[in-house]
Short mmCIF file of C-alpha atoms in Angstrom, two decimals:
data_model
loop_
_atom_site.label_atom_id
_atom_site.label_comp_id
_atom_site.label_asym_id
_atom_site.label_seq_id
_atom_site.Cartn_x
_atom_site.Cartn_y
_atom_site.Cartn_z
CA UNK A 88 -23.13 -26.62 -30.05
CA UNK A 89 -25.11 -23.58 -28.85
CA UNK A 90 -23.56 -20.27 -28.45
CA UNK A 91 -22.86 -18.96 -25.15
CA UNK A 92 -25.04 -15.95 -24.14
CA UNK A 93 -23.09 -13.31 -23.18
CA UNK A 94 -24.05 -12.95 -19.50
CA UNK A 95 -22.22 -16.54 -19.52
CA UNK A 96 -19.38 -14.87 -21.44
CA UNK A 97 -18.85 -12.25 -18.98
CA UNK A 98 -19.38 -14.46 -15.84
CA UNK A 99 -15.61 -15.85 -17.39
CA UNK A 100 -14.11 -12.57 -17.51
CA UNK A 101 -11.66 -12.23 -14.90
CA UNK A 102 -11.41 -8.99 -12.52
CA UNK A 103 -8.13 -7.96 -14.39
CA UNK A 104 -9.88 -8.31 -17.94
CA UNK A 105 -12.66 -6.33 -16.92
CA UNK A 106 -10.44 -3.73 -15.83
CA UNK A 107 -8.91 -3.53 -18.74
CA UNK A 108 -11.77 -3.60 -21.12
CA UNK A 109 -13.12 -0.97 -18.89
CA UNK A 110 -10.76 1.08 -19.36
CA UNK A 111 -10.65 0.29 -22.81
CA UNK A 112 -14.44 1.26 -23.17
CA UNK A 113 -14.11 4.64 -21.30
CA UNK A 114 -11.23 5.34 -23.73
CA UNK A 115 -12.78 4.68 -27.14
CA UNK A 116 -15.58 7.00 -25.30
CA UNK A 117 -12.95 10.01 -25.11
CA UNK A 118 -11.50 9.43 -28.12
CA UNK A 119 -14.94 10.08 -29.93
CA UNK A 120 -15.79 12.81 -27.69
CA UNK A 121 -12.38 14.75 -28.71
CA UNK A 122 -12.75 13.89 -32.07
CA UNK A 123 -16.68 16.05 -32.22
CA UNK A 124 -15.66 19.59 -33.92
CA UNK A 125 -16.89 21.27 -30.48
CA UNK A 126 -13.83 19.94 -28.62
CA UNK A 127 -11.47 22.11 -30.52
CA UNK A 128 -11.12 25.49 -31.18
CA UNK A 129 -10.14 25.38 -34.73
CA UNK A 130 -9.84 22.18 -37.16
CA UNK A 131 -11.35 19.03 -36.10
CA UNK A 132 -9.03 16.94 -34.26
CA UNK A 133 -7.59 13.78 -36.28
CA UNK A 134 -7.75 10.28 -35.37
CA UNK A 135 -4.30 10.35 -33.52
CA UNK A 136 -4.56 13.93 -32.39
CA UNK A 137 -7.86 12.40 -30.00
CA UNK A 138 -6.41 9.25 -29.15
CA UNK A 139 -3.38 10.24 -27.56
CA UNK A 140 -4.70 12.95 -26.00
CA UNK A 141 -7.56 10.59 -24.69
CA UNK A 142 -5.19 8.30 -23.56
CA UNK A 143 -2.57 10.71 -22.40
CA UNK A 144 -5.77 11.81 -19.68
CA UNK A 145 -7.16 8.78 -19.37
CA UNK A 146 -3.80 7.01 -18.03
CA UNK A 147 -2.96 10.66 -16.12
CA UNK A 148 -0.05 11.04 -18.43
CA UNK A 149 0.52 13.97 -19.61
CA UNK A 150 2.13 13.47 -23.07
CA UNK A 151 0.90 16.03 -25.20
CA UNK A 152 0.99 15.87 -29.36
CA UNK A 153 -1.59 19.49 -29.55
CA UNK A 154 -1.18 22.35 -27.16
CA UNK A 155 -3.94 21.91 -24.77
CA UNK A 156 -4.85 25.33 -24.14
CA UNK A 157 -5.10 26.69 -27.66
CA UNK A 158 -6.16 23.45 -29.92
CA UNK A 159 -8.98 22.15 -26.87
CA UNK A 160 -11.72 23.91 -26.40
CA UNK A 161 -13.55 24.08 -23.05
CA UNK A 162 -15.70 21.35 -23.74
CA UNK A 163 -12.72 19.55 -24.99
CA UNK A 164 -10.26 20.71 -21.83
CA UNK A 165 -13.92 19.19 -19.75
CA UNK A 166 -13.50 15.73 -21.82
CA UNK A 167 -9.43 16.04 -20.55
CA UNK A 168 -10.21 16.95 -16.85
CA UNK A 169 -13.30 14.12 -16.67
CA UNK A 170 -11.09 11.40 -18.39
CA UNK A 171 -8.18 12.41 -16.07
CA UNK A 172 -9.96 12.24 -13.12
CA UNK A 173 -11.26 8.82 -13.80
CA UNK A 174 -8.45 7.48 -14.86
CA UNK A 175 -6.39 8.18 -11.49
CA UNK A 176 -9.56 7.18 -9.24
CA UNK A 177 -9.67 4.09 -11.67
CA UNK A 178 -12.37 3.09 -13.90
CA UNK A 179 -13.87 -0.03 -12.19
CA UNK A 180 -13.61 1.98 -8.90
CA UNK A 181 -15.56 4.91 -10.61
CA UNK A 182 -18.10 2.54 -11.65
CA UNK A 183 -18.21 0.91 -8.07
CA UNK A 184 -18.39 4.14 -6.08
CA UNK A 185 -21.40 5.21 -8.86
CA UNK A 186 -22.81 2.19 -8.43
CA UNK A 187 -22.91 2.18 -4.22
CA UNK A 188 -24.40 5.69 -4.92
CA UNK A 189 -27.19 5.06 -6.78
CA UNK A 190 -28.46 0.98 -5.63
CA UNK A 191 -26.26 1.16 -2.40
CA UNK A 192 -25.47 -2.63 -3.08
CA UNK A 193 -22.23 -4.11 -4.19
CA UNK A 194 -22.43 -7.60 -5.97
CA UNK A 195 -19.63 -9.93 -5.66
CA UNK A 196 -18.30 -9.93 -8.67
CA UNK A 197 -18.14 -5.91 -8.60
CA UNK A 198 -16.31 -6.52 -5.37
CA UNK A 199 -14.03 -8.55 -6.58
CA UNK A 200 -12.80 -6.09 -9.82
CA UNK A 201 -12.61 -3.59 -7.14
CA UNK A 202 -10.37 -5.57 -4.77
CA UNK A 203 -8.37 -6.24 -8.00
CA UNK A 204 -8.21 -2.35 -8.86
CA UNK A 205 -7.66 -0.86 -5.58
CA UNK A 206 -5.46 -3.84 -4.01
CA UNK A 207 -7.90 -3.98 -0.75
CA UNK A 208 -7.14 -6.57 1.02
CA UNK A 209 -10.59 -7.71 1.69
CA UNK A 210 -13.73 -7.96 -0.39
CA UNK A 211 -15.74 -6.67 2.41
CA UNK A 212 -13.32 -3.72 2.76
CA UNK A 213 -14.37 -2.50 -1.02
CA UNK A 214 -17.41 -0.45 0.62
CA UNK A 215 -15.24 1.58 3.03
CA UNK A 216 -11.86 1.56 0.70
CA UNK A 217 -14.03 3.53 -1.86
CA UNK A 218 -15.32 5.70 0.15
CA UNK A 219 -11.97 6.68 1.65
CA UNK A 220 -10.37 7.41 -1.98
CA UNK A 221 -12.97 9.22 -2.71
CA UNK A 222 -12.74 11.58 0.07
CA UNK A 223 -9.32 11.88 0.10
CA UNK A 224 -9.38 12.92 -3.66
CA UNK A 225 -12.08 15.56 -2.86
CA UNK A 226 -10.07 16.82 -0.22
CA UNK A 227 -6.96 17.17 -1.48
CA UNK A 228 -8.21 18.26 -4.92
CA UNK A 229 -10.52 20.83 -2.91
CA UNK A 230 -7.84 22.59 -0.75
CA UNK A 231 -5.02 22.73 -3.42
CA UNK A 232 -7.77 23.95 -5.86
CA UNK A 233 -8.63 27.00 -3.62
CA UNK A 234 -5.30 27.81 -3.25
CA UNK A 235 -4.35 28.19 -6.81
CA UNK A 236 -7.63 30.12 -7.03
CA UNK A 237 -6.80 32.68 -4.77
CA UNK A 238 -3.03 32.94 -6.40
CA UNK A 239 -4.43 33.38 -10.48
CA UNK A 240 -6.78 35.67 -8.99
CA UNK A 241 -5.09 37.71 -6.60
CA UNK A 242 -1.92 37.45 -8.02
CA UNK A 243 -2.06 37.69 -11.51
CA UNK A 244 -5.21 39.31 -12.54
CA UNK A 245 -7.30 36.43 -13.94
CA UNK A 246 -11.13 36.83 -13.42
CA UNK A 247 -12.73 34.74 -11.18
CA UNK A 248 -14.27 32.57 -13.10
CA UNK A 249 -11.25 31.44 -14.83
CA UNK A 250 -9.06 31.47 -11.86
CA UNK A 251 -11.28 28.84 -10.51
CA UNK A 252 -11.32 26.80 -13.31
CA UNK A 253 -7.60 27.38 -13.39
CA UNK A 254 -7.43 26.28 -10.10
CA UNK A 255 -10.02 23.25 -10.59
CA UNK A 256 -8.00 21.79 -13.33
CA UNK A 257 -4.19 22.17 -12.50
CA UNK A 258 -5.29 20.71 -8.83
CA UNK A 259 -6.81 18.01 -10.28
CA UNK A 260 -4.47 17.05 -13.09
CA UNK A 261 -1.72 17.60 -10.20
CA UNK A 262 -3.02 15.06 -7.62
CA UNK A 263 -3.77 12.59 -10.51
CA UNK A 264 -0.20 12.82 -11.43
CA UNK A 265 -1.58 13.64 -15.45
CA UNK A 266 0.71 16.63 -16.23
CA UNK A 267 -1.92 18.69 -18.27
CA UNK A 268 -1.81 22.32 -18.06
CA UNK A 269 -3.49 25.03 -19.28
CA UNK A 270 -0.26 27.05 -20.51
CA UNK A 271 1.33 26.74 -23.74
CA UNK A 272 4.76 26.37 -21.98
CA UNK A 273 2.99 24.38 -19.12
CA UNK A 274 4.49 25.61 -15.70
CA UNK A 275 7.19 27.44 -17.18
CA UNK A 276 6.10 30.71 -15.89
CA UNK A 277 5.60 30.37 -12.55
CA UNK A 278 9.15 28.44 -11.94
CA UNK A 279 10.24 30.54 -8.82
CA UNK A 280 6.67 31.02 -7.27
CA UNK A 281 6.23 29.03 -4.52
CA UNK A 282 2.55 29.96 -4.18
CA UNK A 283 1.90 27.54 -8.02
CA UNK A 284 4.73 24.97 -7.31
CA UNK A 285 4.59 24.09 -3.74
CA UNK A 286 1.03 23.05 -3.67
CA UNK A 287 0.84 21.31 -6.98
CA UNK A 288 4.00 19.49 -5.79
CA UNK A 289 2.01 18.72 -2.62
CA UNK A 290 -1.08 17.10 -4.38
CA UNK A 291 1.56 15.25 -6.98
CA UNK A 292 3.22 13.39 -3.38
CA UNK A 293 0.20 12.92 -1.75
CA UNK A 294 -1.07 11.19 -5.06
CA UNK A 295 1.87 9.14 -5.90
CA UNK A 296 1.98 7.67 -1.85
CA UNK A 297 -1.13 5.79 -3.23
CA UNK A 298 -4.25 5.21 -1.72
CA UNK A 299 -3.67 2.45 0.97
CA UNK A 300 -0.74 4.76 2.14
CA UNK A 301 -3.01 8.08 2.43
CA UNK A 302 -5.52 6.10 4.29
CA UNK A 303 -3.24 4.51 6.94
CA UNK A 304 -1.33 7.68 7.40
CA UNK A 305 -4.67 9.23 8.04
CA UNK A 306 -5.22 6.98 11.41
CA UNK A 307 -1.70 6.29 12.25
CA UNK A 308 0.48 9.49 11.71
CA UNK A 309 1.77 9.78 14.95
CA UNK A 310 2.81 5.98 15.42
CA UNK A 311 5.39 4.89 12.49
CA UNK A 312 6.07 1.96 14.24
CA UNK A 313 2.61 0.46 13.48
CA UNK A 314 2.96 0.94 10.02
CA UNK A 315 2.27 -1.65 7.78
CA UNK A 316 5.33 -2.82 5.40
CA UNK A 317 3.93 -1.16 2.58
CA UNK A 318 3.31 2.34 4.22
CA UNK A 319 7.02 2.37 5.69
CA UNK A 320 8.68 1.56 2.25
CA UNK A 321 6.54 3.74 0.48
CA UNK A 322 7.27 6.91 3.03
CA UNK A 323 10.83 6.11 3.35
CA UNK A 324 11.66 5.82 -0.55
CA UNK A 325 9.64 8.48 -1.58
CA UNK A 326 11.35 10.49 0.54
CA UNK A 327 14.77 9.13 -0.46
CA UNK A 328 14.07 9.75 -3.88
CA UNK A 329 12.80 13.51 -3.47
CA UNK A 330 16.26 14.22 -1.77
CA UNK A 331 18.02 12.15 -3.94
CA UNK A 332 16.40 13.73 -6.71
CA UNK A 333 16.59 17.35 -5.69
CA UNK A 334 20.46 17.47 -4.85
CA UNK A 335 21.34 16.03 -8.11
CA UNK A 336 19.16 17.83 -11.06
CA UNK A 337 20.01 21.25 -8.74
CA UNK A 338 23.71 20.40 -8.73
CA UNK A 339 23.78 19.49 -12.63
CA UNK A 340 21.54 21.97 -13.69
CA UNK A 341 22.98 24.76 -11.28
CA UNK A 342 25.22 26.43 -14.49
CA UNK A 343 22.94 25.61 -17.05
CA UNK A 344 21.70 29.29 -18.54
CA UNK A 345 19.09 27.67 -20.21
CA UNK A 346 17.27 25.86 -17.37
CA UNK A 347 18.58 27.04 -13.40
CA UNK A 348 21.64 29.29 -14.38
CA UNK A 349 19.38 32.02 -14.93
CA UNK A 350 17.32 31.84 -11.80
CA UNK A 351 18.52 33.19 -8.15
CA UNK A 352 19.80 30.63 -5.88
CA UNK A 353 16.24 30.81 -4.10
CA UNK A 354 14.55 29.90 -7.35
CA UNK A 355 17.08 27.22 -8.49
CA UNK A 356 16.47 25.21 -6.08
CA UNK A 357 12.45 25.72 -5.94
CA UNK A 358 13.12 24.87 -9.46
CA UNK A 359 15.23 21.52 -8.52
CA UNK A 360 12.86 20.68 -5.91
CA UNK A 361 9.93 20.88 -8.56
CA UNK A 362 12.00 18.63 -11.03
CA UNK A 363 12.37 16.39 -8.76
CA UNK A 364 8.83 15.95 -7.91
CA UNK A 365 7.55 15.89 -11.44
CA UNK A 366 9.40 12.94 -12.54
CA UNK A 367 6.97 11.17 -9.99
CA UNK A 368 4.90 10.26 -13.19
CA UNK A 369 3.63 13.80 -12.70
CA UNK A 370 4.80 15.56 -16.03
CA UNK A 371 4.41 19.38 -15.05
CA UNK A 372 7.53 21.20 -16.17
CA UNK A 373 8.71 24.32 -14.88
CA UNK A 374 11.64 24.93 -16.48
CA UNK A 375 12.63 23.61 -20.35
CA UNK A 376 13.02 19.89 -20.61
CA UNK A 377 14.45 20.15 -24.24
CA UNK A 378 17.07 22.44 -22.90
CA UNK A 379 18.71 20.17 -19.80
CA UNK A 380 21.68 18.45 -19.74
CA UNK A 381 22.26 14.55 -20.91
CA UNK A 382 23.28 13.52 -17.42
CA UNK A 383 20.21 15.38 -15.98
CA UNK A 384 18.32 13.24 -18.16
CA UNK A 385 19.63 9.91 -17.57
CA UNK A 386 18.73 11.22 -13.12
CA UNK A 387 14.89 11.90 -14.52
CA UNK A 388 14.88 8.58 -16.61
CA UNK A 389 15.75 6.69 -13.32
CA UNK A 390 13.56 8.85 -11.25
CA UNK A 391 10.38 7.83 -14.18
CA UNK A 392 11.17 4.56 -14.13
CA UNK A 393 10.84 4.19 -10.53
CA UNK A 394 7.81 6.19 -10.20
CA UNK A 395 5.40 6.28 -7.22
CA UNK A 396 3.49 3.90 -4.56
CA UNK A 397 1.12 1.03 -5.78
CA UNK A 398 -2.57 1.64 -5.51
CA UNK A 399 -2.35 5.32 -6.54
CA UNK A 400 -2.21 7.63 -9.04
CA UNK A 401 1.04 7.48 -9.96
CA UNK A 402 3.36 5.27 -12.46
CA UNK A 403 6.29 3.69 -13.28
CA UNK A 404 7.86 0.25 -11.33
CA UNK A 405 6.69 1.38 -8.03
CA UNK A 406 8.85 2.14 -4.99
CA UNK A 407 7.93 -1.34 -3.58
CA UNK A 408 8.98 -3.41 -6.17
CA UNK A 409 12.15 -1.61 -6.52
CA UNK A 410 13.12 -1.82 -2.73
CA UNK A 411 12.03 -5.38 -2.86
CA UNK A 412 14.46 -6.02 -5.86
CA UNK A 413 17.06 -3.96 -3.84
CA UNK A 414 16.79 -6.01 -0.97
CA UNK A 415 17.16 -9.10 -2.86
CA UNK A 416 20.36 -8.24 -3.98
CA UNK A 417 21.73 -7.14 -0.61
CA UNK A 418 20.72 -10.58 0.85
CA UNK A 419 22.30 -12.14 -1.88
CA UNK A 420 25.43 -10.16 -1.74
CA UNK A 421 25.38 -10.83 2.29
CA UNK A 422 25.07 -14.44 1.81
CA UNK A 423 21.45 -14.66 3.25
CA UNK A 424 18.85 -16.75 2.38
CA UNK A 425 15.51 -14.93 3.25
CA UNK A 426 14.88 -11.73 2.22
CA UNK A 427 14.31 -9.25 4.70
CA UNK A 428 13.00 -5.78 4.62
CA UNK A 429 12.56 -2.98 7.29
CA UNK A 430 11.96 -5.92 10.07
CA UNK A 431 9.88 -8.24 8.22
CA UNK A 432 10.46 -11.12 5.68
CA UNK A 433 9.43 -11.29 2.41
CA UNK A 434 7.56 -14.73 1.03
CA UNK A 435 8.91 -15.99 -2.23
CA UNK A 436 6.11 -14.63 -4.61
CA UNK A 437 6.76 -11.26 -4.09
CA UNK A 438 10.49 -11.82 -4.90
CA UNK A 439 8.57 -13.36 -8.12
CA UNK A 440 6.72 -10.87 -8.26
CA UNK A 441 9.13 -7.96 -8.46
CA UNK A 442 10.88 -9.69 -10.58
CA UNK A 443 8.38 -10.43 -13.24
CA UNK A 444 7.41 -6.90 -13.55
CA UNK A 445 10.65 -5.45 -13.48
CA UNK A 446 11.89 -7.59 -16.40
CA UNK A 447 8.21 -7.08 -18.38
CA UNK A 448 9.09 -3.24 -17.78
CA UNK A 449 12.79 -3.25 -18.82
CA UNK A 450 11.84 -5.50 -21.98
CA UNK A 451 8.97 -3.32 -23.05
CA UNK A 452 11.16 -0.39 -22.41
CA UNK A 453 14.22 -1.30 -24.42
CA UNK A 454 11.83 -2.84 -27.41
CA UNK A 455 9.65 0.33 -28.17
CA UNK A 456 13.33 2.81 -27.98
CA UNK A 457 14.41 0.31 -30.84
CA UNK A 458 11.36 0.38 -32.81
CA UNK A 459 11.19 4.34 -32.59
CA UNK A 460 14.71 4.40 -33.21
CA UNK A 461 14.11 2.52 -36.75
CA UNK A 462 11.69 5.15 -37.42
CA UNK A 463 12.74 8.43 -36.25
CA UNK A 464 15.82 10.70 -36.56
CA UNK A 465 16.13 11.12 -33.11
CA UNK A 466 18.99 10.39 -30.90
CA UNK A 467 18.68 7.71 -28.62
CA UNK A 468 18.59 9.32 -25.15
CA UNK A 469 15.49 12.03 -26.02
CA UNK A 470 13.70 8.51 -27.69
CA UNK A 471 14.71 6.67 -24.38
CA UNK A 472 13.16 9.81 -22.34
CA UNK A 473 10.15 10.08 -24.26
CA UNK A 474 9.71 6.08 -23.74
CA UNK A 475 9.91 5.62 -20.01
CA UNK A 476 8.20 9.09 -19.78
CA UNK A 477 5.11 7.49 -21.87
CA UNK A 478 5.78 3.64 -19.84
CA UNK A 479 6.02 5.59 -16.28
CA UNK A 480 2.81 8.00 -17.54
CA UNK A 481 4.60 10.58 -16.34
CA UNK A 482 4.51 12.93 -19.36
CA UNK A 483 7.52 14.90 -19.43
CA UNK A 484 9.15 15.63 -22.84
CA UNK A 485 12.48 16.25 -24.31
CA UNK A 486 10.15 18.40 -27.15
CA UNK A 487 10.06 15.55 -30.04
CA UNK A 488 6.53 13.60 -29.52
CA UNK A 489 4.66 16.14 -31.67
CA UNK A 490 7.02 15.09 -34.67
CA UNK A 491 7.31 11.40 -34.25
CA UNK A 492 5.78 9.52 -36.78
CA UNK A 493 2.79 8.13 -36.34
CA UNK A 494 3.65 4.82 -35.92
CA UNK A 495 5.71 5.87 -33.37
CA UNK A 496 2.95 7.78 -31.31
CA UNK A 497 1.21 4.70 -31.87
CA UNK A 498 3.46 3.12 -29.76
CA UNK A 499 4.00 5.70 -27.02
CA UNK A 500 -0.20 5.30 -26.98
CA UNK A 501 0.36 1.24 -26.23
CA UNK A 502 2.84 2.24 -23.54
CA UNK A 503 0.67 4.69 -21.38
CA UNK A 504 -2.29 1.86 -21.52
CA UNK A 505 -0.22 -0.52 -20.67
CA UNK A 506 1.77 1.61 -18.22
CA UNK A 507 -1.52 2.75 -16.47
CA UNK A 508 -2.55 -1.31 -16.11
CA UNK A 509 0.42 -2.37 -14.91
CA UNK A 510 2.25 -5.23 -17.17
CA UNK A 511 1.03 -8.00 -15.23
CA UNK A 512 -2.06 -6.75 -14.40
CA UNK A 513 -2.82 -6.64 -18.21
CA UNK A 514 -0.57 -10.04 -19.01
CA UNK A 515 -3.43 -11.39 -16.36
CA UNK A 516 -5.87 -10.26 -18.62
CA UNK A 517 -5.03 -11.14 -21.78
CA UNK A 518 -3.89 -14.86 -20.50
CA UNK A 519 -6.83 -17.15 -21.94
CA UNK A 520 -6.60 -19.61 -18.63
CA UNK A 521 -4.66 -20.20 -15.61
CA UNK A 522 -2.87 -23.97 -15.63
CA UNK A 523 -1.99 -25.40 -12.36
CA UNK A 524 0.70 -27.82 -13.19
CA UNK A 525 0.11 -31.41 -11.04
CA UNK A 526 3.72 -32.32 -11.29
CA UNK A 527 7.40 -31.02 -10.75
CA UNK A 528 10.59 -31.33 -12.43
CA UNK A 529 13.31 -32.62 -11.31
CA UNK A 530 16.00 -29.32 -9.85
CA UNK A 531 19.10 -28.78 -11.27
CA UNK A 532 20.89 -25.26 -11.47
CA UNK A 533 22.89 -23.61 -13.62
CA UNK A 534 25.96 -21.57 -14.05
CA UNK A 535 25.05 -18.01 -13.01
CA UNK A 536 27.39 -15.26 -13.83
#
């Protein structure tokens, strides 16, 4: 038999494997580029030391086993910022939008790993989708960036030239959702000025809406009631969540000396109000993560876990698949047979759907706590936190990534790629064909609860 060439190999690739062997490319491209001796300011980075970092950026996480500011040097903190940013445009839209610049033609199997990527709902929308994202991310990235430019330079003394590039990177790590920082204590020192927090907290919500959201909201502000299904769940829970999020780590944080208790009651709640954002698959910190309170915790795990809108920057189950699974429940526990959601009914797949990737999140969740657990010292709720932190590529830390083993970071690397994909997105990938059965069985139901 004669081999197949590999145009005919890659004419079977599916959209959702090329995504993620795209973004498996780009990495291994980081990874070497952090591990050159003029990415670092001091030793040459190890093997681990690049690829987490690399992967950290590249899936806007923010898990951090180095402290960026002092062990990167500026052409490493460059590698960071470029990896970050193409990471939360995505990869295969990167490549698109490049290629529309330069031969101003799409083929249609480049549309089609777009459509996968960006969740257009058209191929012929790819063109205009792309063009959208990439405006929005200039804009946002450009106004936030000039005002953290003027506040490091105005406000604190920093030279121009690095105030910008202060203000260049935090912007764009912020509306990526990746968490990097140019501080050894990240954020920590500008917890009760509103001038740092309030507009990286801006770009971190406008990135976690997600794209599709941004872009309808740009034509349709003023009239909510034309609002697709997505774009009212989206809005409404992300706005839930910020509330829900902000009342609770204020309140159980309020006493604690060594996180709020020490602040005025302005800054504590700035300070709540910013830990709720962050959380958002964000991973900025501005007050000590290490230092809050178990209950705390368990409010950020939830709030990680849940993460942002679909098509965006940001991580974790998404607010749409967690409404749908809550709405599924209150039909159930009303009685009801189809599934209704702000005034429109949900088809069967998606309850599939949401269903699927809850339970591949939960199980991939609750299997890498175990295995760290067998090979750390740790207690159970900072190794839960630095899980769903790493799943949710949000990037917070309860202090203890740095001195996992390796094996361990290993892991916590898996999760953020796989977190970053999506579980079925990469399940799609990996899956060698798609069988359509010609038959059913017969029904019969079982005993539930």
């Amino acid at each position: 038999m004669r081999p197949l060439r590999l145009p005919l190999l890659l004419a079977r690739v599916r959209p959702g494997q090329t995504i993620a062997l795209a973004f498996g490319a780009v990495l291994a491209i980081g990874t070497g580029l952090l591990l050159t001796p003029a990415a670092t300011q001091g030793r040459t980075a190890t093997f681990m030391e690049a690829l987490f970092t690399a992967t950290s950026a590249l899936c806007v996480t923010g898990h951090v086993i180095v402290d960026t500011p002092t062990f990167w040097s500026p052409f490493g903190q460059g590698v960071i910022l470029a990896l970050i940013q193409i990471g939360g445009f995505g990869v295969m839209s990167f490549a698109t939008l490049l290629g529309l610049l330069v031969a101003r033609r799409l083929g249609l199997r480049t549309r089609l790993t777009a459509v996968s990527e960006t969740h257009t709902v058209a191929v012929g929308d790819v063109r205009r989708v792309l063009a959208g994202v990439a405006l929005i991310t200039l804009a946002v990235e450009s106004v936030v960036a000039t005002m953290l430019t003027l506040r490091w330079w105005l406000g604190y003394g920093e030279t121009l030239p690095d105030a910008i590039w202060l203000g260049v990177f935090h912007a764009m790590s912020a509306f990526n959702n990746a968490g990097f920082a140019l501080f050894s204590d990240n954020l920590m020192g500008f917890v009760t000025d509103p001038w740092i927090c309030l507009p990286i907290c801006g770009a971190i919500i406008l990135g976690g809406l997600g794209f599709p959201v941004i872009m309808e909201l740009r034509r349709r502000l003023g009239r909510p009631r034309h609002w697709t299904l997505n774009t009212v769940t989206v809005v409404i829970g992300t706005l839930v969540l910020l509330v829900a999020g902000t009342i609770a780590l204020t309140a159980l944080e309020w006493s604690n000396p060594a996180t709020l208790g020490a602040l005025d009651p302005a800054g504590r709640l700035l300070a709540g109000f910013t830990a709720s954002v962050m959380p958002r698959t964000a991973g900025f910190n501005t007050i000590d993560i290490s230092q809050m309170h178990s209950e705390s915790w368990l409010v950020t795990d939830i709030l990680m876990f849940i993460g942002g809108g679909p098509a965006g920057t940001a991580g974790g189950l998404k607010i749409t698949t967690f409404a749908v699974l809550f709405f599924i429940i209150v039909t159930e526990l009303r009685g009801g047979e189809a599934v209704n959601m702000f005034g429109k009914r949900l088809p069967r797949s998606t309850h599939r759907e949401a269903l699927t990737v809850a339970l591949l999140s939960v199980g991939l969740v609750v299997s890498a706590t175990l295995a760290i657990m067998l090979m750390s010292p740790f207690a159970f709720d900072r190794i839960l936190f630095e899980v769903i932190s790493a799943f949710a590529t949000v990037g917070l830390s309860t202090g203890i990534t740095a001195d996992l083993p390796i094996a361990a970071q290993a892991i916590l690397v898996v999760l953020m790629f796989i977190g970053r994909l999506g579980p079925v997105l990469l399940g799609s990938a990996l899956a060698l064909t798609v069988q359509k059965r010609q038959y059913e069985l017969p029904k019969e139901r079982p005993i539930i609860g």
